Each structure stands twice: as structure tokens, then as C-alpha cells.
mmCIF file of C-alpha atoms in Angstrom:
data_model
loop_
_atom_site.group_PDB
_atom_site.id
_atom_site.type_symbol
_atom_site.label_atom_id
_atom_site.label_comp_id
_atom_site.label_asym_id
_atom_site.label_seq_id
_atom_site.Cartn_x
_atom_site.Cartn_y
_atom_site.Cartn_z
ATOM 1 C CA MET L 1 187.877 137.926 167.132
ATOM 2 C CA PHE L 2 188.961 136.833 170.622
ATOM 3 C CA PHE L 3 192.649 136.996 169.753
ATOM 4 C CA ASP L 4 192.114 140.267 167.826
ATOM 5 C CA LEU L 5 190.664 141.777 171.017
ATOM 6 C CA LEU L 6 193.659 140.442 173.043
ATOM 7 C CA PHE L 7 196.030 142.022 170.506
ATOM 8 C CA LYS L 8 194.286 145.344 170.699
ATOM 9 C CA ARG L 9 194.287 145.337 174.489
ATOM 10 C CA ASN L 10 197.895 144.140 174.565
ATOM 11 C CA ALA L 11 196.698 141.230 176.701
ATOM 12 C CA LEU L 12 198.061 138.254 174.715
ATOM 13 C CA ARG L 13 199.755 135.860 177.109
ATOM 14 C CA GLU L 14 202.094 132.893 176.608
ATOM 15 C CA SER L 15 199.171 130.502 177.211
ATOM 16 C CA HIS L 16 197.332 131.943 174.186
ATOM 17 C CA TRP L 17 200.003 131.088 171.604
ATOM 18 C CA ASN L 18 199.319 127.362 171.227
ATOM 19 C CA PRO L 19 195.567 127.763 170.675
ATOM 20 C CA LEU L 20 196.246 130.613 168.292
ATOM 21 C CA ALA L 21 198.723 128.489 166.309
ATOM 22 C CA GLN L 22 196.280 125.561 166.235
ATOM 23 C CA ALA L 23 193.397 127.754 165.068
ATOM 24 C CA ARG L 24 195.634 129.099 162.286
ATOM 25 C CA ALA L 25 196.636 125.590 161.220
ATOM 26 C CA ASP L 26 193.025 124.424 161.224
ATOM 27 C CA ALA L 27 191.928 127.342 159.141
ATOM 28 C CA MET L 28 194.812 126.892 156.673
ATOM 29 C CA ALA L 29 193.821 123.247 156.175
ATOM 30 C CA LEU L 30 190.332 124.172 154.960
ATOM 31 C CA PRO L 31 189.806 124.430 151.181
ATOM 32 C CA PHE L 32 188.713 128.048 151.003
ATOM 33 C CA TRP L 33 188.713 130.542 148.147
ATOM 34 C CA LEU L 34 187.910 134.185 147.997
ATOM 35 C CA ASN L 35 186.803 135.524 144.648
ATOM 36 C CA ASP L 36 186.295 139.166 143.850
ATOM 37 C CA ASN L 37 184.968 138.373 140.407
ATOM 38 C CA SER L 38 181.273 139.186 139.871
ATOM 39 C CA VAL L 39 180.913 136.208 137.509
ATOM 40 C CA ILE L 40 181.322 132.991 139.537
ATOM 41 C CA LYS L 41 180.249 129.933 137.490
ATOM 42 C CA GLY L 42 183.529 129.533 135.564
ATOM 43 C CA ASP L 43 185.596 129.908 138.719
ATOM 44 C CA LEU L 44 183.482 127.254 140.449
ATOM 45 C CA GLN L 45 184.095 124.881 137.537
ATOM 46 C CA ASP L 46 187.862 125.415 137.983
ATOM 47 C CA ILE L 47 187.640 124.769 141.754
ATOM 48 C CA GLN L 48 185.543 121.688 141.206
ATOM 49 C CA ALA L 49 188.037 120.376 138.661
ATOM 50 C CA ARG L 50 190.912 120.821 141.122
ATOM 51 C CA CYS L 51 189.223 119.781 144.370
ATOM 52 C CA GLY L 52 186.370 117.499 143.377
ATOM 53 C CA SER L 53 183.493 119.356 144.992
ATOM 54 C CA VAL L 54 182.171 122.661 146.259
ATOM 55 C CA SER L 55 180.148 122.570 149.443
ATOM 56 C CA LEU L 56 179.144 126.199 150.002
ATOM 57 C CA VAL L 57 179.149 129.391 147.982
ATOM 58 C CA ILE L 58 178.705 132.634 149.867
ATOM 59 C CA VAL L 59 177.751 135.653 147.805
ATOM 60 C CA ASP L 60 178.359 138.872 149.667
ATOM 61 C CA TYR L 61 175.803 141.178 148.180
ATOM 62 C CA VAL L 62 173.771 139.470 145.484
ATOM 63 C CA GLN L 63 173.034 142.756 143.782
ATOM 64 C CA LEU L 64 176.702 143.098 142.730
ATOM 65 C CA ILE L 65 176.722 139.873 140.642
ATOM 66 C CA GLU L 66 176.748 140.408 136.889
ATOM 67 C CA PRO L 67 173.977 138.604 134.958
ATOM 68 C CA MET L 68 175.355 135.958 132.596
ATOM 69 C CA ARG L 69 173.741 137.727 129.686
ATOM 70 C CA ARG L 70 171.904 141.012 129.426
ATOM 71 C CA GLU L 71 168.798 141.291 127.375
ATOM 72 C CA ARG L 72 168.142 144.501 125.545
ATOM 73 C CA GLY L 73 165.679 146.690 127.445
ATOM 74 C CA GLU L 74 165.971 144.620 130.610
ATOM 75 C CA ASN L 75 165.330 146.618 133.755
ATOM 76 C CA ARG L 76 167.107 146.207 137.149
ATOM 77 C CA VAL L 77 164.311 143.987 138.548
ATOM 78 C CA GLN L 78 164.630 141.618 135.594
ATOM 79 C CA GLU L 79 168.435 141.591 135.939
ATOM 80 C CA ILE L 80 168.148 140.680 139.682
ATOM 81 C CA ASP L 81 165.644 137.948 138.838
ATOM 82 C CA SER L 82 168.086 136.622 136.221
ATOM 83 C CA ILE L 83 171.000 136.646 138.784
ATOM 84 C CA LEU L 84 168.853 134.795 141.345
ATOM 85 C CA LYS L 85 167.949 132.138 138.748
ATOM 86 C CA GLN L 86 171.702 131.807 137.990
ATOM 87 C CA LEU L 87 172.520 131.290 141.652
ATOM 88 C CA ARG L 88 169.798 128.616 141.995
ATOM 89 C CA ALA L 89 171.157 126.888 138.833
ATOM 90 C CA ILE L 90 174.669 126.976 140.365
ATOM 91 C CA ALA L 91 173.331 125.317 143.541
ATOM 92 C CA LYS L 92 171.796 122.547 141.476
ATOM 93 C CA GLN L 93 174.738 122.095 139.058
ATOM 94 C CA PHE L 94 177.377 121.979 141.802
ATOM 95 C CA ASN L 95 175.117 120.252 144.378
ATOM 96 C CA CYS L 96 176.065 122.877 146.966
ATOM 97 C CA ALA L 97 174.423 125.419 149.201
ATOM 98 C CA VAL L 98 174.394 129.023 148.030
ATOM 99 C CA LEU L 99 174.119 131.678 150.677
ATOM 100 C CA GLY L 100 173.311 135.040 149.170
ATOM 101 C CA LEU L 101 173.452 138.220 151.235
ATOM 102 C CA ALA L 102 171.191 141.017 150.042
ATOM 103 C CA GLN L 103 170.458 144.602 150.893
ATOM 104 C CA LEU L 104 166.973 145.501 152.149
ATOM 105 C CA LYS L 105 165.018 148.470 150.917
ATOM 106 C CA ARG L 106 165.759 151.669 152.755
ATOM 107 C CA GLU L 107 162.052 152.192 153.571
ATOM 108 C CA VAL L 108 162.592 149.862 156.570
ATOM 109 C CA ASP L 109 164.273 152.737 158.436
ATOM 110 C CA SER L 110 161.406 155.168 157.825
ATOM 111 C CA ARG L 111 158.550 153.020 159.169
ATOM 112 C CA SER L 112 157.595 152.347 162.736
ATOM 113 C CA GLN L 113 157.871 148.499 162.492
ATOM 114 C CA LYS L 114 161.487 147.887 161.486
ATOM 115 C CA ARG L 115 161.578 144.091 161.511
ATOM 116 C CA PRO L 116 162.310 142.852 157.984
ATOM 117 C CA THR L 117 159.700 141.195 155.788
ATOM 118 C CA LYS L 118 159.912 139.354 152.507
ATOM 119 C CA ALA L 119 158.792 142.489 150.704
ATOM 120 C CA ASP L 120 161.808 144.374 151.991
ATOM 121 C CA PHE L 121 164.324 142.624 149.791
ATOM 122 C CA ARG L 122 165.635 145.256 147.510
ATOM 123 C CA GLU L 123 164.960 145.460 143.764
ATOM 124 C CA SER L 124 163.141 142.192 143.224
ATOM 125 C CA GLY L 125 160.391 139.784 144.239
ATOM 126 C CA GLY L 126 162.654 137.138 142.753
ATOM 127 C CA PHE L 127 164.238 136.566 146.148
ATOM 128 C CA GLU L 128 160.968 135.148 147.413
ATOM 129 C CA GLN L 129 160.464 133.065 144.271
ATOM 130 C CA GLU L 130 163.949 131.580 144.000
ATOM 131 C CA ALA L 131 165.162 131.247 147.581
ATOM 132 C CA ALA L 132 164.604 128.038 149.513
ATOM 133 C CA VAL L 133 165.103 129.915 152.777
ATOM 134 C CA MET L 134 164.936 133.683 153.495
ATOM 135 C CA LEU L 135 166.239 135.031 156.808
ATOM 136 C CA GLY L 136 165.832 138.509 158.253
ATOM 137 C CA LEU L 137 167.984 139.948 160.983
ATOM 138 C CA TYR L 138 166.754 142.484 163.500
ATOM 139 C CA ARG L 139 168.372 144.062 166.561
ATOM 140 C CA GLU L 140 166.178 146.227 168.790
ATOM 141 C CA ASP L 141 169.126 148.056 170.438
ATOM 142 C CA TYR L 142 170.243 149.353 166.949
ATOM 143 C CA TYR L 143 167.006 151.461 166.829
ATOM 144 C CA ASP L 144 166.305 151.975 170.533
ATOM 145 C CA LYS L 145 169.325 152.648 172.721
ATOM 146 C CA GLN L 146 167.110 152.456 175.879
ATOM 147 C CA THR L 147 165.764 148.961 175.185
ATOM 148 C CA THR L 148 166.082 146.113 177.659
ATOM 149 C CA GLN L 149 166.904 143.831 174.695
ATOM 150 C CA LYS L 150 170.549 144.841 174.432
ATOM 151 C CA GLY L 151 172.649 142.358 172.498
ATOM 152 C CA ILE L 152 169.644 140.322 171.341
ATOM 153 C CA PHE L 153 169.528 139.474 167.643
ATOM 154 C CA GLU L 154 166.308 138.192 166.172
ATOM 155 C CA VAL L 155 166.810 135.792 163.264
ATOM 156 C CA SER L 156 163.492 135.407 161.483
ATOM 157 C CA VAL L 157 162.772 132.653 159.020
ATOM 158 C CA LEU L 158 160.706 134.732 156.544
ATOM 159 C CA LYS L 159 160.349 131.836 154.112
ATOM 160 C CA SER L 160 161.362 128.198 154.135
ATOM 161 C CA ARG L 161 160.570 125.308 151.862
ATOM 162 C CA PHE L 162 161.678 122.947 154.618
ATOM 163 C CA SER L 163 160.092 124.296 157.814
ATOM 164 C CA SER L 164 157.683 126.797 159.179
ATOM 165 C CA GLU L 165 158.307 130.513 159.588
ATOM 166 C CA THR L 166 159.659 131.304 163.030
ATOM 167 C CA THR L 167 161.968 133.609 164.949
ATOM 168 C CA VAL L 168 164.991 132.592 167.044
ATOM 169 C CA ASN L 169 166.699 134.978 169.457
ATOM 170 C CA LEU L 170 170.464 134.905 169.751
ATOM 171 C CA LEU L 171 172.825 136.716 172.047
ATOM 172 C CA PHE L 172 175.384 138.797 170.184
ATOM 173 C CA ASP L 173 178.608 139.086 172.208
ATOM 174 C CA GLU L 174 179.880 142.201 170.466
ATOM 175 C CA PRO L 175 183.388 142.375 171.969
ATOM 176 C CA PHE L 176 184.078 138.875 170.621
ATOM 177 C CA GLY L 177 181.983 139.103 167.447
ATOM 178 C CA GLN L 178 180.125 135.922 168.364
ATOM 179 C CA PHE L 179 176.539 134.779 168.330
ATOM 180 C CA LYS L 180 175.549 132.561 171.213
ATOM 181 C CA ASN L 181 172.531 130.418 172.042
ATOM 182 C CA LEU L 182 170.499 132.713 174.261
ATOM 183 C CA ALA L 183 169.096 129.797 176.283
ATOM 184 C CA GLU L 184 172.630 128.759 177.227
ATOM 185 C CA SER L 185 173.960 132.233 177.903
ATOM 186 C CA SER L 186 173.745 134.472 180.880
ATOM 187 C CA ILE L 187 173.111 138.084 180.069
#
């Protein structure tokens, strides 16, 4: 993001080229795959066969995954529950973390308290049942332009099998697209 901003502002200097080249080389050395296929298990087996292991699977929008098999008469809630069970089975089979991003119900925007809750996860209570950790993100300045909490992101642990439920505040440095430790940042 930093270099993107420098490009846009036509502010890239000679001193930026070496760090930019190093960052590119570091990124290129990482084993990283993008998959636009809504069925992921077979692709993970291929990657594991070639590379030996998978450390992290990120699913951008869980609700777009196709269930492995559809049962006749199954409704959308049952499909999502099935998909979540599949993702949990993938985590166990491949001994990896699975990070699933999900859309919240639209009712959040119509109520006075807009901080997400476990009940806000769209289309299924299966998220709460299957997930080891559930996080909710909230930004006051998204809803209230006059707030004194500009740039503050609340990351709430809505559920955790490993720790207690809590909220951590982070500073979002929008021009650079970075989250920073609020305790170490000056606003």
C-alpha cells in the first residue's frame, strides 16, 4: 500500500527502489496460491502433494463455497452448515488454519447498536457451532462522521475456544491500508 500511494502521488524516489525490489522478491519466494474455484478440497490435495503442507487457507466469503454434496430439499441454512462442517474437516485433514470471511446480516445497519454479535452471522447458526474463533469488526467513524474515534477499529472476539471474549482497539492508517497497535501509535 505504501508504494502504491507513492506511485499515485508520483512521489517514488530512487531510495525506494531497493526496498520495493526486496519486498517483491520476498513475496515471490512465498508459496502462495489463489484459487477462484468454489470447491477447494481437491485443489488443497494437489498443493499438499506438490509442496508437502498447507499452513493457512483463507476463504473470502464462506457463503460462496459450494457444498460437497447437496441433499434433496436442503435449505440455505442447511447448506451453509454443511459448508462450515467441510471447512472444519479441511482444517483437521490438512492440519492447517482456515480463516473464513462471512457476511453479516443486513439488520445490523437498521438497529441502534451496530457492533456485531454472534447472531449477526448471515444465514446460519453453524458459524457459532463450527468456528473455533469468531471475530467481529466495528468502526465507529463509519456510522458517525462526527465521532472522536476516527480511525479506530474494534476487533471483538465474539467466541473463542482458547480464550475469553474481549475487544481490542487498533488504529487503521487508511492512506497506507495498515492496522497498527493503538498503544504504540500516536493519533
